[in-house]
Each structure stands twice: as structure tokens, then as C-alpha cells.
Short mmCIF file of C-alpha atoms in Angstrom, two decimals:
data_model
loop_
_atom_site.label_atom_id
_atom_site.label_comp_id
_atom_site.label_asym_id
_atom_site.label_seq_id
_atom_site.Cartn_x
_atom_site.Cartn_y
_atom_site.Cartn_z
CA UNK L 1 33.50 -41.77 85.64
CA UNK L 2 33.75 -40.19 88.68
CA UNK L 3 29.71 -39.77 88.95
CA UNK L 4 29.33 -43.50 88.69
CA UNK L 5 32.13 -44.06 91.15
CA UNK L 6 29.97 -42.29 93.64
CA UNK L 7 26.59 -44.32 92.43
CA UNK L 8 28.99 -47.19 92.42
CA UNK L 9 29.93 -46.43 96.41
CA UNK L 10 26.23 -45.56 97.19
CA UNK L 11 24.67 -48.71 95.92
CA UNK L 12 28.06 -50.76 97.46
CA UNK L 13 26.93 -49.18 100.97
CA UNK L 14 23.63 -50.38 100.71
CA UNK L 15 22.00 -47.64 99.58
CA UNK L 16 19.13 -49.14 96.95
CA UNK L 17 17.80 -44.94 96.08
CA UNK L 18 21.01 -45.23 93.90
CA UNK L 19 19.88 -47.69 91.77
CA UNK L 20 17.17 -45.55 90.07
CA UNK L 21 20.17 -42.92 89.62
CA UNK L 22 21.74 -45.05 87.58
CA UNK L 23 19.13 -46.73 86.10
CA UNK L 24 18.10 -43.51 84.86
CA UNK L 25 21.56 -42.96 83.34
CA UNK L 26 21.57 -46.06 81.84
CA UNK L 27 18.06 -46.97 80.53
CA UNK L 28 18.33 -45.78 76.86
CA UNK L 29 21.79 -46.89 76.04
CA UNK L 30 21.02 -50.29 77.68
CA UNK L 31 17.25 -50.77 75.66
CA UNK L 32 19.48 -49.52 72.29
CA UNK L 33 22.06 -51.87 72.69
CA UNK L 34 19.50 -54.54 73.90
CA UNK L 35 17.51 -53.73 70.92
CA UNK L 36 20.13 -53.91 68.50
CA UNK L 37 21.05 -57.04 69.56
CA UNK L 38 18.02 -58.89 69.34
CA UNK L 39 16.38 -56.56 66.54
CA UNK L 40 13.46 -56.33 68.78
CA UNK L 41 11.98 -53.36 71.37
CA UNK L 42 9.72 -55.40 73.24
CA UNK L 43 12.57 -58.33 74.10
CA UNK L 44 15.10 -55.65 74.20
CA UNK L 45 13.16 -53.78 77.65
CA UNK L 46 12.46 -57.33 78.88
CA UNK L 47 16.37 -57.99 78.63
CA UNK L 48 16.86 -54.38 80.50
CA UNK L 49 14.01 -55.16 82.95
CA UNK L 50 15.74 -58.57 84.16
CA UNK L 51 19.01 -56.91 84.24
CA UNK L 52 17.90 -54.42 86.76
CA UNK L 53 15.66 -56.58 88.73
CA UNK L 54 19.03 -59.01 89.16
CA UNK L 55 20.85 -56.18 89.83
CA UNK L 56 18.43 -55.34 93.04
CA UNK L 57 18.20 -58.69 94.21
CA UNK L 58 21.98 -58.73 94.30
CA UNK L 59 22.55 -55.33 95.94
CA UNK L 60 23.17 -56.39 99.55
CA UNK L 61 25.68 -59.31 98.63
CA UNK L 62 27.04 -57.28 95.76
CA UNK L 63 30.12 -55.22 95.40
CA UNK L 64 31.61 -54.06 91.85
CA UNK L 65 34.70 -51.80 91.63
CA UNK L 66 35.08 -51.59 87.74
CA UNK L 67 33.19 -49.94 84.89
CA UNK L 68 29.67 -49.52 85.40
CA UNK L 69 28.84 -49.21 82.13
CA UNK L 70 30.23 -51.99 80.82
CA UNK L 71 29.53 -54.21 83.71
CA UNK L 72 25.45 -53.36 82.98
CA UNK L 73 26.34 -53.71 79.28
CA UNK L 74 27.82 -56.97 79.50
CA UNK L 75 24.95 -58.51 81.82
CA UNK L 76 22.06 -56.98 78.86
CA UNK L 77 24.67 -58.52 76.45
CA UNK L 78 24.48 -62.33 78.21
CA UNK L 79 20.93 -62.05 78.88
CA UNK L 80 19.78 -61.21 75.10
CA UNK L 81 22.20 -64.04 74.11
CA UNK L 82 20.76 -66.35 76.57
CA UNK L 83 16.80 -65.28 74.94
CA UNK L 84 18.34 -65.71 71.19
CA UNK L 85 19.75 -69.32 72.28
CA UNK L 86 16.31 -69.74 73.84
CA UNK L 87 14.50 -68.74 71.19
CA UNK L 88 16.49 -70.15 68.13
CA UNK L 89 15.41 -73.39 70.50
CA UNK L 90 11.85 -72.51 70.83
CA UNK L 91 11.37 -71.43 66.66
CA UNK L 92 13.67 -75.10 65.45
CA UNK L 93 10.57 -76.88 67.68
CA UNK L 94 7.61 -74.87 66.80
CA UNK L 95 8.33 -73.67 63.34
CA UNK L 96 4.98 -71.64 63.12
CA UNK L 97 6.11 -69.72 66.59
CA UNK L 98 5.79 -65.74 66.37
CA UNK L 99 9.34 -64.74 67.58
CA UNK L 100 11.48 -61.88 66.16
CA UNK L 101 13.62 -62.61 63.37
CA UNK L 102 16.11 -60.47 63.13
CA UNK L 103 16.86 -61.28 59.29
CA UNK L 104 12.98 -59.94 58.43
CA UNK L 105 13.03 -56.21 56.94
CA UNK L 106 10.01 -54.87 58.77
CA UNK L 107 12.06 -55.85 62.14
CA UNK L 108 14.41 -52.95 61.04
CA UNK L 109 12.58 -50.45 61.08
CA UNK L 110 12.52 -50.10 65.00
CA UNK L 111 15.72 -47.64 65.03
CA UNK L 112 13.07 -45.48 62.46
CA UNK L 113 13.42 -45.32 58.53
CA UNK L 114 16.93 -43.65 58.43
CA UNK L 115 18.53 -46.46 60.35
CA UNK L 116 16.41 -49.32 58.84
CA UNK L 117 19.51 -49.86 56.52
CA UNK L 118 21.84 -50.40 59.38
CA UNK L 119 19.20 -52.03 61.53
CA UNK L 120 18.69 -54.53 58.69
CA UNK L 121 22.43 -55.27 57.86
CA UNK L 122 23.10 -55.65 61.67
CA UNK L 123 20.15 -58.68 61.97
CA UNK L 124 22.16 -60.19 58.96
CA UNK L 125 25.29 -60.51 60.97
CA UNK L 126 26.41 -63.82 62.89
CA UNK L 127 24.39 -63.04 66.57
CA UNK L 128 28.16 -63.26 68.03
CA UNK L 129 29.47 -61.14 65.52
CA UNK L 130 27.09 -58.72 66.16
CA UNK L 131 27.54 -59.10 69.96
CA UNK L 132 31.31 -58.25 69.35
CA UNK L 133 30.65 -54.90 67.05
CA UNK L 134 27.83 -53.76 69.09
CA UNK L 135 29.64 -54.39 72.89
CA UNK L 136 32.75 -52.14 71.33
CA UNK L 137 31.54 -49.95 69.03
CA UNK L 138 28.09 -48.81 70.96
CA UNK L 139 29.22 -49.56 74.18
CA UNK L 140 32.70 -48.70 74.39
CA UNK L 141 34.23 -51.95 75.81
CA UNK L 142 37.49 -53.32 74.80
CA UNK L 143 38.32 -56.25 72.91
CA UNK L 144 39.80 -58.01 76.44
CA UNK L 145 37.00 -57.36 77.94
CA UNK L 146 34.66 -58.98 75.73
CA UNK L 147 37.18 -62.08 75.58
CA UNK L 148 36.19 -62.77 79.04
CA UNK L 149 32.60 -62.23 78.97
CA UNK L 150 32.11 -64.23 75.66
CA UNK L 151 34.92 -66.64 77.30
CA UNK L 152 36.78 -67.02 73.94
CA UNK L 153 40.10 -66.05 73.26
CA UNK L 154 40.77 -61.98 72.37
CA UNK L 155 42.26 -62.89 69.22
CA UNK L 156 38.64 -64.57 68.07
CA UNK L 157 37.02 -61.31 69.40
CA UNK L 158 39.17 -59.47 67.03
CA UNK L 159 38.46 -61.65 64.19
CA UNK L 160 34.94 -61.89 64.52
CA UNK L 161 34.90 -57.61 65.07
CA UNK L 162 36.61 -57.73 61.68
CA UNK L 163 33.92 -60.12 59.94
CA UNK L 164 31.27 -57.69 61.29
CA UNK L 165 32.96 -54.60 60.10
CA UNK L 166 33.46 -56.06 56.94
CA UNK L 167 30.52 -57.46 56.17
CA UNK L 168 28.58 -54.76 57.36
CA UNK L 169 30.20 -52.32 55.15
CA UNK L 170 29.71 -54.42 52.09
CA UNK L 171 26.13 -54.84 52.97
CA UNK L 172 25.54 -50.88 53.24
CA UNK L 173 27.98 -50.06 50.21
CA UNK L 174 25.76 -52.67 48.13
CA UNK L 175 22.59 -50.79 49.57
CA UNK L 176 24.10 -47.74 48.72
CA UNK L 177 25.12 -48.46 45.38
CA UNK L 178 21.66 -49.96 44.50
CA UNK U 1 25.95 -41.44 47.55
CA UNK U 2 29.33 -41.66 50.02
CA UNK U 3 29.42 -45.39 50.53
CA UNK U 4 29.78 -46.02 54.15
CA UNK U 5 33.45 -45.80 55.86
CA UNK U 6 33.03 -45.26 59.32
CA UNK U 7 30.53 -48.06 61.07
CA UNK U 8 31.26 -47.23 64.17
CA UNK U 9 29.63 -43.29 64.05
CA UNK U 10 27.14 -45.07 62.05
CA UNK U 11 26.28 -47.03 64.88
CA UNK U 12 26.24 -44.15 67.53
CA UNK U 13 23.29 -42.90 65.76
CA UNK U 14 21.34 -46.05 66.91
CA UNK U 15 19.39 -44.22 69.59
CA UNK U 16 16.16 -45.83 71.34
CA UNK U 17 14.40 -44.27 74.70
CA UNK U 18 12.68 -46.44 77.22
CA UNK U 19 9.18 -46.67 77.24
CA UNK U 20 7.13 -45.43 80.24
CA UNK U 21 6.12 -48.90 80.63
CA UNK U 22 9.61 -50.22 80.91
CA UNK U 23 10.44 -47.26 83.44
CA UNK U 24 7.30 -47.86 85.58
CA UNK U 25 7.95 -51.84 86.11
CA UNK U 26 11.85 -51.26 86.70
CA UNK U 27 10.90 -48.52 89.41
CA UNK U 28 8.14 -50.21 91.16
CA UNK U 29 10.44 -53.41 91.53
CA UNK U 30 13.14 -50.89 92.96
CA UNK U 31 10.55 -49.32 95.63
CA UNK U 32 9.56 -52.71 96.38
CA UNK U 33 12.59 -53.71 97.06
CA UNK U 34 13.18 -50.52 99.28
CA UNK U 35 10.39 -51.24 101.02
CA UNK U 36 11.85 -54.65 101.94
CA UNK U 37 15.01 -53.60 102.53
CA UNK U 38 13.71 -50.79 105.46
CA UNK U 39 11.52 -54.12 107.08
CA UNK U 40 14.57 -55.98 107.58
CA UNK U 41 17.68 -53.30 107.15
CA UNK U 42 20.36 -54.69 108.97
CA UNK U 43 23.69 -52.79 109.44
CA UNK U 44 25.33 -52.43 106.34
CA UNK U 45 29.10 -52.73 106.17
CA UNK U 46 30.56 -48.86 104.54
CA UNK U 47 33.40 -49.85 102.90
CA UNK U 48 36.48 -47.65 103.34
CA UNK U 49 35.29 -44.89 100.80
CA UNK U 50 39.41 -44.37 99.45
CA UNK U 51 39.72 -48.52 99.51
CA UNK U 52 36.68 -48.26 96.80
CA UNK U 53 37.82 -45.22 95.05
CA UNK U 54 41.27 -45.12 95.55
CA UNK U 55 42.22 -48.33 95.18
CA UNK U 56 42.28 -48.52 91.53
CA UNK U 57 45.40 -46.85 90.33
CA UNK U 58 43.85 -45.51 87.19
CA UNK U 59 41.77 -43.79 89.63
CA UNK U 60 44.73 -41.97 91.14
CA UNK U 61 45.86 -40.92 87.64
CA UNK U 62 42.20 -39.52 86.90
CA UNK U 63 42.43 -37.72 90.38
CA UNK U 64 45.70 -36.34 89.69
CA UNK U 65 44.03 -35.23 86.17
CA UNK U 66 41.91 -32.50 88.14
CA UNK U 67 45.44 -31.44 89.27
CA UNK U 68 46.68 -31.68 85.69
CA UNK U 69 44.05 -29.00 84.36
CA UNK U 70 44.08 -26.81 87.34
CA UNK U 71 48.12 -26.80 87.45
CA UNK U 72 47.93 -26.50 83.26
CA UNK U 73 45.96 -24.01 83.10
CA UNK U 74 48.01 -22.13 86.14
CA UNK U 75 51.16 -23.33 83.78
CA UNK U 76 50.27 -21.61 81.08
CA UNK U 77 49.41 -18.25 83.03
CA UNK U 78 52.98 -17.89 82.74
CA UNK U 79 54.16 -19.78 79.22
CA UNK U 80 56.56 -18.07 77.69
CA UNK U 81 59.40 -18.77 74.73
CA UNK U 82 60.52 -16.61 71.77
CA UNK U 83 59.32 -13.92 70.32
CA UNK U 84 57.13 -14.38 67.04
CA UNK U 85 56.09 -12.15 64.36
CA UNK U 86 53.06 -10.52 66.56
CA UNK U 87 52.95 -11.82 70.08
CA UNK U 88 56.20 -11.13 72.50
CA UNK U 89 55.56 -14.00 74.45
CA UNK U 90 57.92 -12.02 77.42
CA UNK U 91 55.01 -9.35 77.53
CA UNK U 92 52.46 -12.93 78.09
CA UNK U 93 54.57 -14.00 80.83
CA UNK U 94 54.55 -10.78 82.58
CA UNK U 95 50.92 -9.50 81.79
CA UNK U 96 48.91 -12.60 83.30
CA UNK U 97 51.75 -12.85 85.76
CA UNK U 98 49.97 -9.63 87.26
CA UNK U 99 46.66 -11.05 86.56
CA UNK U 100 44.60 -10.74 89.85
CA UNK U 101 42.23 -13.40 89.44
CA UNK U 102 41.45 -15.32 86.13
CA UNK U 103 37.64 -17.25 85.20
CA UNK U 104 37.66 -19.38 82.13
CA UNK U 105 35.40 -21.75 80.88
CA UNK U 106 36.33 -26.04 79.89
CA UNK U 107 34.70 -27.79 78.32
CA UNK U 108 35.73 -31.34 78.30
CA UNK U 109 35.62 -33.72 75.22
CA UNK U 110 36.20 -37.24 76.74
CA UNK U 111 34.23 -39.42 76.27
CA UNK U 112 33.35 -39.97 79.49
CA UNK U 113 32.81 -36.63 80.47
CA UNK U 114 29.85 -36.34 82.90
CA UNK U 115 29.57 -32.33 82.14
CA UNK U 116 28.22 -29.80 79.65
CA UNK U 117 31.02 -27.70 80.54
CA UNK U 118 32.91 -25.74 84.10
CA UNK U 119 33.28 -22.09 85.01
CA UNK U 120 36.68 -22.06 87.09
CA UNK U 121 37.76 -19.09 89.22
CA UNK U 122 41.09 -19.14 89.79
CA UNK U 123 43.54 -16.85 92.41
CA UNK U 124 47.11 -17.71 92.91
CA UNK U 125 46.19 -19.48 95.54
CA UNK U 126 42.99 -20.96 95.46
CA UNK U 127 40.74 -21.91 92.54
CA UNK U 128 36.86 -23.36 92.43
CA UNK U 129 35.19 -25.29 89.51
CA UNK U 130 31.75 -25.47 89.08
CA UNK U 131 30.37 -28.40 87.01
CA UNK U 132 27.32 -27.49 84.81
CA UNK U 133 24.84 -30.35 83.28
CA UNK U 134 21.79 -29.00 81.49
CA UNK U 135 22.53 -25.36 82.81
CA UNK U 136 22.67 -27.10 86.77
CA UNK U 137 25.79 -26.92 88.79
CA UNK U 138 26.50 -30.51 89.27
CA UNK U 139 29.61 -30.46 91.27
CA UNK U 140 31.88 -27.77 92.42
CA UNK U 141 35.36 -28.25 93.59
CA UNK U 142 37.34 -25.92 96.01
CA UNK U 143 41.10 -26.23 95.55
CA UNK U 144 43.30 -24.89 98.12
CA UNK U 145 47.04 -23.99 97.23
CA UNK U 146 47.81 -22.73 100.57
CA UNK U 147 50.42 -25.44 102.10
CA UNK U 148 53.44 -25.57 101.44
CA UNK U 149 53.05 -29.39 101.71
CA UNK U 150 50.02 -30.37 100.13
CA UNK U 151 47.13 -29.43 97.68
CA UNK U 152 43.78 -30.09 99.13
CA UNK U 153 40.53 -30.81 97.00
CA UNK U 154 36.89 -30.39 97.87
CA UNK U 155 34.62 -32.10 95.70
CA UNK U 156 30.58 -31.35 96.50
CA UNK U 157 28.27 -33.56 94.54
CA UNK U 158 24.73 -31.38 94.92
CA UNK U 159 22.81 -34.39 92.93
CA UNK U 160 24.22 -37.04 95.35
CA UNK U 161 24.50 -34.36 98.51
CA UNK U 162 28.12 -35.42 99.08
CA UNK U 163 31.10 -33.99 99.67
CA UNK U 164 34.42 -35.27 99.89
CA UNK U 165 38.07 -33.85 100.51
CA UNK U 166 41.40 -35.51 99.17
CA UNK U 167 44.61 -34.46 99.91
CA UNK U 168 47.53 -34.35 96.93
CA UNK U 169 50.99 -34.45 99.17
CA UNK U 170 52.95 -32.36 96.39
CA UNK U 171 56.18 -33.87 97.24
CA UNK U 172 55.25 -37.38 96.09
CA UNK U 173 52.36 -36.98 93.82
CA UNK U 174 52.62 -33.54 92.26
CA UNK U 175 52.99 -33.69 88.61
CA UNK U 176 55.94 -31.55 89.34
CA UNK U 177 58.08 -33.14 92.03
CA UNK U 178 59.64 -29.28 91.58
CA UNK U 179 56.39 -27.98 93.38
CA UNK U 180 58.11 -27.94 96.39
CA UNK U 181 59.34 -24.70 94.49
CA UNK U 182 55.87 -23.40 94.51
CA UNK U 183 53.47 -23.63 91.20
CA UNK U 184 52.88 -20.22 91.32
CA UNK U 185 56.71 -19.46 90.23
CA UNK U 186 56.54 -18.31 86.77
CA UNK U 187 60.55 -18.46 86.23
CA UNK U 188 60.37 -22.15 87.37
CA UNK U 189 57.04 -23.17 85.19
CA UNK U 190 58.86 -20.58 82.02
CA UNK U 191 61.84 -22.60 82.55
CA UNK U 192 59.57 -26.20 82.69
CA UNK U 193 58.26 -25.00 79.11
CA UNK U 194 61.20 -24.16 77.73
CA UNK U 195 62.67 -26.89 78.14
CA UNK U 196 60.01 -29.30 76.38
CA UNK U 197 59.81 -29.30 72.82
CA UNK U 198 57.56 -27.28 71.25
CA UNK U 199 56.40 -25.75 68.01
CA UNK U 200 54.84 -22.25 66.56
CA UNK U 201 51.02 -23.39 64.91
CA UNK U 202 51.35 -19.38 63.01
CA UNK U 203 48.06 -17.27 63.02
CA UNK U 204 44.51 -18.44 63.66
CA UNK U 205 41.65 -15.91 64.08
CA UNK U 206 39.24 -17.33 66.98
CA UNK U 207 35.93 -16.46 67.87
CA UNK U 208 37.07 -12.71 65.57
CA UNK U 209 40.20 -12.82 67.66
CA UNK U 210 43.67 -12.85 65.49
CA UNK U 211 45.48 -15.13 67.84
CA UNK U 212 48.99 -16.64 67.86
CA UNK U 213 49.43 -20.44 68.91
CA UNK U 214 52.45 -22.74 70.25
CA UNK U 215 52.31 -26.09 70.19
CA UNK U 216 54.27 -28.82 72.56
CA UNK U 217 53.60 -32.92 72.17
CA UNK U 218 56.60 -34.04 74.35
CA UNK U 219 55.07 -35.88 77.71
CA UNK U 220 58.16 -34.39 79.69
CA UNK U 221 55.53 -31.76 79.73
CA UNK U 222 53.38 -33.45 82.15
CA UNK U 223 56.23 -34.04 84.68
CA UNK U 224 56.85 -37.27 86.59
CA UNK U 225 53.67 -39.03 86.81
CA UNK U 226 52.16 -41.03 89.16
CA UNK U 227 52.79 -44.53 88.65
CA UNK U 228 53.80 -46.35 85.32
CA UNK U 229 51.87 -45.06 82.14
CA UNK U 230 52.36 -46.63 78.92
CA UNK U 231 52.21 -44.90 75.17
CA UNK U 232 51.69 -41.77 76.72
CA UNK U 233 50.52 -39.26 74.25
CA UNK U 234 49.99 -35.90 74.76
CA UNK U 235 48.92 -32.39 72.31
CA UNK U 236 49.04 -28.70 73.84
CA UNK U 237 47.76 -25.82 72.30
CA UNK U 238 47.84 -22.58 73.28
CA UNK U 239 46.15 -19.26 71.42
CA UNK U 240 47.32 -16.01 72.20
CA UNK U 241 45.79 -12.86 71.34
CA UNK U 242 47.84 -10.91 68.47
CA UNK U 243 46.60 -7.81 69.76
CA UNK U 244 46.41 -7.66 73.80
CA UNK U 245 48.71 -10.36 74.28
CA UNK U 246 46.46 -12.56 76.98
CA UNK U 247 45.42 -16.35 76.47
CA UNK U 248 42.51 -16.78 74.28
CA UNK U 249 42.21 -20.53 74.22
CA UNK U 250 44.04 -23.95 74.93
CA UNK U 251 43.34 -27.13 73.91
CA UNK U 252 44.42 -30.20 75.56
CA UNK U 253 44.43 -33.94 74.53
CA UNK U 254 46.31 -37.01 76.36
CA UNK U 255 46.05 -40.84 76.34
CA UNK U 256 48.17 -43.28 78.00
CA UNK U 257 47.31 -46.75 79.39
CA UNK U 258 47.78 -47.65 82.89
CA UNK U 259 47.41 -50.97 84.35
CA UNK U 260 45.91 -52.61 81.02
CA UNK U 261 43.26 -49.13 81.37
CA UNK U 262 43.26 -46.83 78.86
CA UNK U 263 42.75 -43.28 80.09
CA UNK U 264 41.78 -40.39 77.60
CA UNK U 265 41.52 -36.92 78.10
CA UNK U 266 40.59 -34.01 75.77
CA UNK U 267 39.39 -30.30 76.37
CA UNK U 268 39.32 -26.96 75.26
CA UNK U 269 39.44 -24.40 77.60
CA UNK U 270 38.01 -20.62 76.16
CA UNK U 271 36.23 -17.61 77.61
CA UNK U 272 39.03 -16.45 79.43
CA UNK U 273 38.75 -13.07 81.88
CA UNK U 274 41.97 -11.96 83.10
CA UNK U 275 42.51 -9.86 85.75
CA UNK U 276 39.19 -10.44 87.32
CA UNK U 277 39.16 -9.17 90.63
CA UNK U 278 37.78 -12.48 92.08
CA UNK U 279 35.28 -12.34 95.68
CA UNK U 280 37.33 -14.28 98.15
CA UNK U 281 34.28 -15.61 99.13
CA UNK U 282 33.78 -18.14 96.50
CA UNK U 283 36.40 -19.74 96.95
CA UNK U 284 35.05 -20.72 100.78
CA UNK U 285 33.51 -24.38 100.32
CA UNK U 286 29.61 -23.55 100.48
CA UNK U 287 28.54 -27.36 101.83
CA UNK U 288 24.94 -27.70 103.06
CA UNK U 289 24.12 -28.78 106.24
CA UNK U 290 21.85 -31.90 105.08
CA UNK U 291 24.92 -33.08 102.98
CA UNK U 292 26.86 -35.84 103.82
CA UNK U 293 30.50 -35.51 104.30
CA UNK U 294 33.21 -38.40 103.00
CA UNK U 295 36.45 -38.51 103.52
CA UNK U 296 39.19 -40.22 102.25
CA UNK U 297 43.09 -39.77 102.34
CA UNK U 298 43.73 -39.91 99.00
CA UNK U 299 47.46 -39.81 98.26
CA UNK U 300 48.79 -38.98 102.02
CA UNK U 301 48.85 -41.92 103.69
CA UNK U 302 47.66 -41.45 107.45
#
């Protein structure tokens, strides 16, 4: 905390060096939960590319104070929900259109074969529900949080957390007991 | 097979690295826009550095945290309460009480810690930390004990070449508003143990060491804290070597929420070598010349 604090200061006072610091920090976690969002590697670094380069462009005007973590997390999470919307648009118009579908089994391999379970059962989930279980169970960020960034009530964050946790264990039990 | 109960370690397995391509386009966009920003750099407004950091109460508590562990650890130096079937916890008292200089090792747990682990050298009245990440010092931090009045921390960041100093006024942000008595009292810090509930956790043999343990989970521990802290929830553990009667390890776990925040804290604390007799040098703040110095006023108020 206190590291990205400083970072957090160093990028505040203009200084841009501190961005690859804590890009650098960030990368993996950001291109894993970006990836387990949209079930896809090469969207998911697209997502963490136009994170950063917003992030840049806003680092003169731009002053955060709270969790850096969960500040980057939460701008991957609304940009991979703005491509899903965008391309859930693009696939109902073009049905033929190659875009990632998270509910295919060879998308779920990209965590590698001991994951494909869980990468599989995760592109079955609701995108929002997944949002919610990924945002607090990867990333750490509370329930109130992810109220306000999904700009729903916390009690429909809960619920939907539940769903996910639910449905997501009976998915892997079932694989399990198969 | 174990069906699955616990999604959420299941999910902290997910674990993907950036590609090179990924890392090459995100840096060249930040050199680019370095380059632009040294064409048309303009003066650049430096917030007030304890405004940004100190601001934000939970901040204070996590400040007054490094205080916690330092004070803690000098705490138990001195723990002492009944006598148990091995261990005469008057001989503990009295043995590190005579302790010239003590180095231990912590390694902290949270889940936010930034650290493998810290080496701290500690003297009655000074104590340095040294912050290791991948076998680097990080950070060190120089604590000086000296005033009567206040507790003043040095924090140098080697990976950021920056060094700070905050001052703790002991009076009104000690964890003990009793420090005026002086931390380093063992009656008054036997006396602050004693009177907290606490339990014996029997025999435990650690790293081939038969040790004796006490356990205390009553947050009058901690002292008056700074600021309001809700469900407060603390576990202390301290090991005691059966056999010479010195500290062996201590474990340490808190939570509380602050301001909607919840704060978390867990370490264990091991390795210990009493009655080192410590350099005084180390504990002089070694700050480069090339690193920049902030400074903030942290609790005492200009």
C-alpha cells in the first residue's frame, strides 16, 4: 500500500517514469482479470493496453487518492464490459463474425489445461455475474465498491456474487463428479 | 475427487503474464508520451506530500501500524505473567530486559504486503528495518526513540530514491497515551500485559525448539487508538523457549474497519538474536546524495 502511495504521489506530481512502475506491477493481474472476463488473451491485452494509454493521456489533469489497484481494476473491468456490449452488438448483426465466445470449450483453455474447468464454467456465467465474482474474488474489491462502478445497488452486487458462487460450484462439482 | 468448496482460491490460481508484445506497445506509448511531456513541460503543481498521504485517516492508522510492530515487538521484550510448568516468565522479563541489542526477522502476511520479509535491529532506543523483495533491500526505516516528546520515522525508498521523515507526537498519537512514561519501562509495559486478558497456548516445539506460548485477543492490548475503529479484532502469540527462556517467535493478526476501510494486518516475527551487541552505526540514516528528500508532518501539526 504504501509503495503505490508513493507511485500514486509520483505520477500525481507529474512524474509520467512512474507509470511504467506501476504498470509493471500491474500488467499480469490486470491481462488475468481482463482475460477472465472476456475469456479471451488477445481482447484481454487490448482492454489493458487502452487502460494504460487513458491512463497517460489523463496524467497531467489527473489526481487519484484511493486504491490503485482497484481503481486500474475497475477501469479494465468497464472497458471489457464496454467490448462484450460491443461485441454481443457486432455478433446479433453479423452472425458469421469471428469474435470470442466465451461459452466455446476451446476458449478455456487459455488459463492452460488445469484451469480449463474453471475457465469454462466462468464463460458460462451471466457477463455481470462474472464481473461481480471476478472484481472481488481476483481483485480484492469490496462489494460497495463494485455497487458504484456497476452503478447498481450493493444488495444486487451481493446477489448476483451469490448466483456466481453458486452456480459455479455446481458447474465444477458436476465436472467433478462426471 | 474433493468437489470444489472454496472458489475463491480456485480463482487465485488464474494466473496469465503479459506478452512482450503487450509490454512493448504500452511502453512505447509511455516514452512517447514522455517525450511530449519534456517539449511542452510546464510547472507542475506538487501537491502537499502529507495532504496526499496523510489525508486519508486509514492512512494514519497504517502509519501508526509501523509503530504498532516496532512498539510490539519492544512490548514483548519485557512480557511477563505467571509462572508455567517450564518457562518463569519473571526470568523473560528480566533476561531480554538486559538484552543489549535484539535483530529479528517479520515477515508479513497481509495481503497487501509489498515485502518478502524485514531484518530489524533494534536498541532501546533506536531501531532500523530493512525491507527485502527478491533478496533487494527495498526500503529501510530508521526509528528514533530519543525524545521525550516524539517518535521520529525515516522511511528511504531505494527503488523510488525517496526518503521521507514523519513525526509520531507520543502524547496524542502513541498507541500508549502512557508513553509519556517511556516505552522502554518494562514495569509499565509488564503491568499493560497484565492487565489484558490473556491465555496459556501449552507446549509447541518450533523450528526443534520446545517453546512455551501465551496468548491475549483483548484490543485493550493495542491501547487507545487513533481515531474510531470498528470490530476491532486482534490475536497475539508469543513462543518462549522452554529451555533458555528468550522469545522464539510471535505472531500477530488484527482487523478493524475505519472509515468504511477495512484494514488487515498479519505477521510472524522469528529468527530472533538477543543480546546482539548492535553497531551504532546502522542505525544512522544512510540516504544518498542523488535521493530526493520529502517531508511531511505527519501527526504533529506545524
Amino acid at each position: 500500500m504504501l509503495e503505490d502511495k508513493l507511485l500514486i504521489w509520483k505520477f500525481n506530481r507529474g512524474d509520467r517514469e512512474a507509470l511504467r512502475s506501476i504498470y509493471e506491477k500491474y500488467k499480469n493481474d490486470l491481462v488475468t482479470l481482463s482475460a477472465a472476463l472476456l475469456i479471451d488473451v488477445s481482447s484481454a491485452e487490448d482492454v489493458v493496453h487502452d487502460v494504460f494509454v487513458s491512463f497517460i493521456e489523463s496524467s497531467r489533469k489527473f489526481r487519484l487518492t484511493g486504491s490503485l489497484k482497484g481503481y486500474l481494476a475497475t477501469c479494465v473491468a468497464n472497458n471489457a464490459r464496454n467490448r462484450n456490449k460491443a461485441g454481443r452488438r457486432r455478433q446479433n448483426r453479423q452472425a458469421d463474425v469471428a469474435m470470442p465466445d466465451a461459452s466455446r470449450p476451446d476458449s478455456a483453455a487459455i488459463f492452460g489445461e488445469e484451469l480449463r474447468r474453471l475457465s469454462f464454467a466462468l464463460g458460462q456465467l451471466p457477463y455481470e455475474q462474472r464481473e461481480v465474482l471476478l472484481l472481488h474474488s481476483y481483485s480484492g474489491m469490496k462489494f460497495k465498491a463494485i455497487a458504484k462502478q456497476q452503478n447498481v445497488s450493493i444488495n444486487t452486487v451481493q446477489g448476483r456474487y451469490r448466483y456466481a458462487t453458486d452456480k459455479l460450484r455446481s458447474m465444477l462439482n458436476g465436472e467433478v463428479d462426471k | 475427487m474433493r468437489p470444489v468448496d472454496n472458489i475463491n482460491d480456485l480463482l487465485k490460481k488464474l494466473k496469465l503474464k503479459a506478452s512482450t508484445v503487450l509490454d512493448i506497445r504500452v511502453h512505447n506509448d509511455i516514452s512517447k508520451a514522455l517525450a511530449e511531456s519534456d517539449k511542452t513541460e510546464s510547472a507542475v503543481t506538487q501537491p502537499n506530500i502529507r495532504r496526499t498521504i496523510m489525508k486519508n485517516s486509514i492512512t494514519k492508522i497504517a502509519a501508526a501500524a509501523v509503530i504498532i510492530v516496532l512498539v510490539v515487538l519492544g512490548l514483548f521484550e519485557f512480557i511477563g505473567t505467571e509462572n508455567t510448568s517450564g518457562v518463569v516468565w519473571a526470568d523473560v522479563v528480566s533476561k531480554v530486559e538486559s538484552s543489549r541489542g535484539l535483530i529479528v526477522r517479520c515477515t508479513d502476511l497481509s495481503p497487501s504486503s509489498e515485502d518478502d520479509y524485514s531484518i530489524t535491529y533494534t536498541s532501546p532506543r533506536y531501531c532500523r528495518r530493512d525491507f527485502y523483495k527478491d533478496g533487494q533491500i527495498i526500503r529501510t526505516g530508521y526509528t528514533d526513540f530519543t525524545s521525550s516528546d516524539t517518535d521520529t520515522l525515516i522511511d528511504v525508498f531505494h527503488i523510488h530514491k525517496l526518503c521521507s521523515t514523519t513525526t509520531y507526537k507520543k502524547s496524542e498519537y502513541g498507541l500508549f497515551l502512557e508513553w509519556k512514561d517511556d516505552w522502554t519501562n518494562p514495569g509499565f509495559l509488564v503491568q499493560k500485559i497484565l492487565s489484558c486478558k490473556h491465555s496459556k497456548l501449552g507446549q509447541k516445539t518450533i523450528e526443534g525448539v520446545l517453546c512455551e506460548g501465551i496468548e491475549t485477543t483483548d484490543p485493550a492490548y493495542l491501547g487507545p487508538l487513533p481515531g474510531e475503529v470498528n470490530n476491532l479484532q486482534v490475536e497475539f502469540r508469543l513462543w518462549v523457549s522452554a529451555e533458555t527462556g528468550y522469545p522464539v517467535q510471535y505472531e500477530s493478526k488484527m482487523s478493524g474497519e475505519h472509515e468504511g476501510e477495512v484494514w488487515e494486518s498479519e505477521s510472524v516475527t522469528d529468527q530472533f538474536q538477543w543480546d546482539v551487541e548492535l553497531d551504532p552505526g546502522i542505525f544512522e540514516p544512510n540516504i544518498p546524495p542523488d535521493y530526493e528528500r520529502i517531508t511531511w508532518p505527519g501527526i504533529v501539526e506545524p
